[in-house]
Coordinates of C-alpha atoms and ligand atoms in Angstrom, one line a residue:
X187 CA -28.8 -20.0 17.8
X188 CA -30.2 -18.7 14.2
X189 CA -27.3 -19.9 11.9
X190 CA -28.0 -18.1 8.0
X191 CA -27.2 -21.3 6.0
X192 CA -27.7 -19.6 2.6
X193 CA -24.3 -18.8 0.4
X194 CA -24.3 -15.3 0.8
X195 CA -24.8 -15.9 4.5
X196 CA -21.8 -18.5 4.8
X197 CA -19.4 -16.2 2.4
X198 CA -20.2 -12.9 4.5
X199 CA -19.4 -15.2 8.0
X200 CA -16.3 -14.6 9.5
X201 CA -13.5 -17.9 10.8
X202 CA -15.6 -19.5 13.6
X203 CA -12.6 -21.0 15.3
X204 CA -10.6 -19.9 17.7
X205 CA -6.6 -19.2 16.5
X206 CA -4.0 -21.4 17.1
X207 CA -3.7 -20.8 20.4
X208 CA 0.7 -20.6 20.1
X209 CA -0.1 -18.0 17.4
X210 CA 1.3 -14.9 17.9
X211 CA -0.1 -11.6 18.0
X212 CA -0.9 -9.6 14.8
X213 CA 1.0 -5.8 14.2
X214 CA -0.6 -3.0 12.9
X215 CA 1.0 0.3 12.2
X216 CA -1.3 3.1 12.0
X217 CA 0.3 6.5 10.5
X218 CA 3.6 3.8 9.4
X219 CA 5.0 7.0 8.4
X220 CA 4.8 8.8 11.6
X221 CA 4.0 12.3 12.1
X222 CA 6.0 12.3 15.7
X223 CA 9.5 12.2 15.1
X224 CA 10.6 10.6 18.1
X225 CA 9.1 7.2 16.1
X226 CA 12.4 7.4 13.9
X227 CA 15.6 5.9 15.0
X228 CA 18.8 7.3 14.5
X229 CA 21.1 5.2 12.4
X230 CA 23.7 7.7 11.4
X231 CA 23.8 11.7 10.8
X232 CA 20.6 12.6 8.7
X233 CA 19.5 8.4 8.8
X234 CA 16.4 7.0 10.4
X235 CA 14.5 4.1 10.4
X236 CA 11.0 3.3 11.7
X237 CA 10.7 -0.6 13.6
X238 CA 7.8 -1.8 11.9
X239 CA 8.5 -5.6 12.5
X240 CA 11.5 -6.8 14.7
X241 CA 10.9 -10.6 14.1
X242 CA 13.3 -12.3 16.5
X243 CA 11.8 -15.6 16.1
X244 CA 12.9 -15.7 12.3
X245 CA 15.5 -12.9 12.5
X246 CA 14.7 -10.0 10.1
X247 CA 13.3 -7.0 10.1
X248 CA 10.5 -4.5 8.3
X249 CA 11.5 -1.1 8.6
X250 CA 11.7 2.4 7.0
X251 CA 14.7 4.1 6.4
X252 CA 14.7 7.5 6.4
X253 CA 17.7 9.5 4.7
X254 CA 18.0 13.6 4.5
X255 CA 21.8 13.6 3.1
X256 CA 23.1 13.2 -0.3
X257 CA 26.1 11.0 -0.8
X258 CA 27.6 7.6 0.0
X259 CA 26.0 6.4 3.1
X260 CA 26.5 2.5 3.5
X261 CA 28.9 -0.5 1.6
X262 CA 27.0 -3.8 3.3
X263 CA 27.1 -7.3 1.8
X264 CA 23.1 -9.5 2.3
X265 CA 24.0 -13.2 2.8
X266 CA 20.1 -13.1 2.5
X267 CA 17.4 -11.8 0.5
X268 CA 16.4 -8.1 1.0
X269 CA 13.1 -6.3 -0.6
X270 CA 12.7 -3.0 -0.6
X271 CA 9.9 -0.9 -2.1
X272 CA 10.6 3.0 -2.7
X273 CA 8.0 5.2 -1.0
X274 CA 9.5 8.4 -1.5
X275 CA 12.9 10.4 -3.0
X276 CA 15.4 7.9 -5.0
X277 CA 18.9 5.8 -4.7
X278 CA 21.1 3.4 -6.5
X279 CA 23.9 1.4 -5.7
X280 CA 27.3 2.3 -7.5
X281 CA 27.6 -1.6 -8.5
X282 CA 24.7 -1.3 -10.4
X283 CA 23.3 1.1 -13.6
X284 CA 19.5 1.5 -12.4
X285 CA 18.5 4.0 -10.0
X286 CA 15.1 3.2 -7.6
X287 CA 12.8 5.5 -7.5
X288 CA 9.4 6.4 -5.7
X289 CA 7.2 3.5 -6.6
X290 CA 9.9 0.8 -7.6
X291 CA 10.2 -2.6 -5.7
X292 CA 14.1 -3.9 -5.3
X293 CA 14.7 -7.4 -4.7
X294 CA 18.6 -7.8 -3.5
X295 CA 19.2 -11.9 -4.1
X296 CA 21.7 -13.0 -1.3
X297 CA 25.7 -12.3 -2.1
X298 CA 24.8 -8.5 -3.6
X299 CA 27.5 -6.3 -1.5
X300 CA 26.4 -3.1 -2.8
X301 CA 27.1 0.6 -1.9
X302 CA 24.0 3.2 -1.1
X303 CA 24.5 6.7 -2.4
X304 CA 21.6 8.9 -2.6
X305 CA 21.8 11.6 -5.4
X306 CA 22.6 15.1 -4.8
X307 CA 19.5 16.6 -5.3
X308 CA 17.1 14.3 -3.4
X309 CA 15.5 15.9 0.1
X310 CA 14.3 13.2 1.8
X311 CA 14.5 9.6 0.5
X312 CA 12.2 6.7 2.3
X313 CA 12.4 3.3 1.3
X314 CA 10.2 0.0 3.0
X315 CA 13.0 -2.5 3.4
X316 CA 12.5 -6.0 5.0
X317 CA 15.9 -7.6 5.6
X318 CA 16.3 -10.9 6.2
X319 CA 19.0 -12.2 8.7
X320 CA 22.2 -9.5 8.6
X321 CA 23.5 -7.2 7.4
X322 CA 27.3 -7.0 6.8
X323 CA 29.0 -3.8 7.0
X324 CA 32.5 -4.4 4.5
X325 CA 35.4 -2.0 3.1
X326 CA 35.7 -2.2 -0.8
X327 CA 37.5 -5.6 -0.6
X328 CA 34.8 -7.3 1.5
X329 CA 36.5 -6.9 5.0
X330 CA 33.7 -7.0 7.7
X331 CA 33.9 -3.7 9.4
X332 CA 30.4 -3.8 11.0
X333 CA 26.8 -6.2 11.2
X334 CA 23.4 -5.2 12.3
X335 CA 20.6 -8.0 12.6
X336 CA 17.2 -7.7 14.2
X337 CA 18.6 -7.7 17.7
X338 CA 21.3 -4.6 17.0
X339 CA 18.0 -2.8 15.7
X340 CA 16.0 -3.9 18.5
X341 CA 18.8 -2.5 20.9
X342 CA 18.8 0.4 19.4
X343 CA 15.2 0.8 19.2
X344 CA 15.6 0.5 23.1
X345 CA 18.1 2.8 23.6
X346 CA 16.2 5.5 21.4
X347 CA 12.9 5.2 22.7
X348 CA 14.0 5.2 26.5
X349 CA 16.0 8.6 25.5
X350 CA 13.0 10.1 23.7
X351 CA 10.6 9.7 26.3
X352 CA 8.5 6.7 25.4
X353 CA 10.2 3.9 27.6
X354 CA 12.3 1.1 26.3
X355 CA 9.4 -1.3 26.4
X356 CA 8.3 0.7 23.2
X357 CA 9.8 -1.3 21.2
X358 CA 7.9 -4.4 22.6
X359 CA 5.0 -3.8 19.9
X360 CA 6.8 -4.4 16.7
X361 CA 9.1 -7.6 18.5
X362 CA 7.8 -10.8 17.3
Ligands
FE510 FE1 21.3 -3.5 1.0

């Protein structure tokens, strides 16, 4: 076997070892904004969100969340770190002054409880959120009303995708 020893040859050579063989398998999203509808979950009247990455195995999840309504939509308190990046439309958070918009990237440290509203004249908002952990759903004084975490997203995931046509094992692609 002809082995090209010189720098460029070694920089241009991919990993000659095998994986770690308990490694798991990498995802890749083609189209992560999908042009077949029946990829978005309902969450709620006029709410979506695309599974990107349900990861089980450290419990949080990388989705998009798809909103056509103006308004007040959720009041949730993070006991873990949340980013979000804007991809498209705008929201804030009636706790707090600034407004994200289409390009920003939102880090929510854990403790926010915060309240999403989506101005009046945004069409379509999506936003690339990976949360970490749960979410909780309070009233205004912090009462728990509601929680999701990755495996109340994966059962939804399920439930939609059987409906829809494509099978409840669907959702297998994006579990990790
Ligand atoms: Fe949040």
């Amino acid at each position: 076997m002809s082995r090209d020893s010189t720098v460029a040859g070694i920089a241009a050579m991919p990993y000659q070892l095998p994986f770690p063989e308990d490694a798991l398998k990498e995802i890749v999203v083609a189209n992560a904004i999908p042009d077949d509808d029946r990829l978005w979950v309902p969450q709620s009247e006029n709410v979506w969100f695309r599974p990107l990455c349900l990861n089980r195995s450290q419990g949080y999840w990388m989705n998009l969340l798809k909103v056509r309504k103006s308004g007040v939509l959720s009041r949730h308190r993070h006991p873990a770190a949340v980013h979000g990046f804007v991809l498209k439309g705008r929201w804030k958070y009636l706790e707090h002054d600034w407004e994200a918009t289409a390009g920003s990237y939102v880090f929510e440290p854990p403790g926010e409880t915060h309240t999403l509203v989506v101005p009046d004249d945004v069409e379509e908002m999506i936003t690339f959120f990976q949360v970490n952990g749960v979410m909780i759903h309070v009233d205004p004084w912090g009462e728990a009303t509601a929680y999701e975490d990755v495996f109340t997203k994966i059962d939804m995931c399920k439930k939609h995708f059987e409906a829809a046509g494509l099978g409840a094992d669907f959702v297998e692609q994006f579990i990790r």
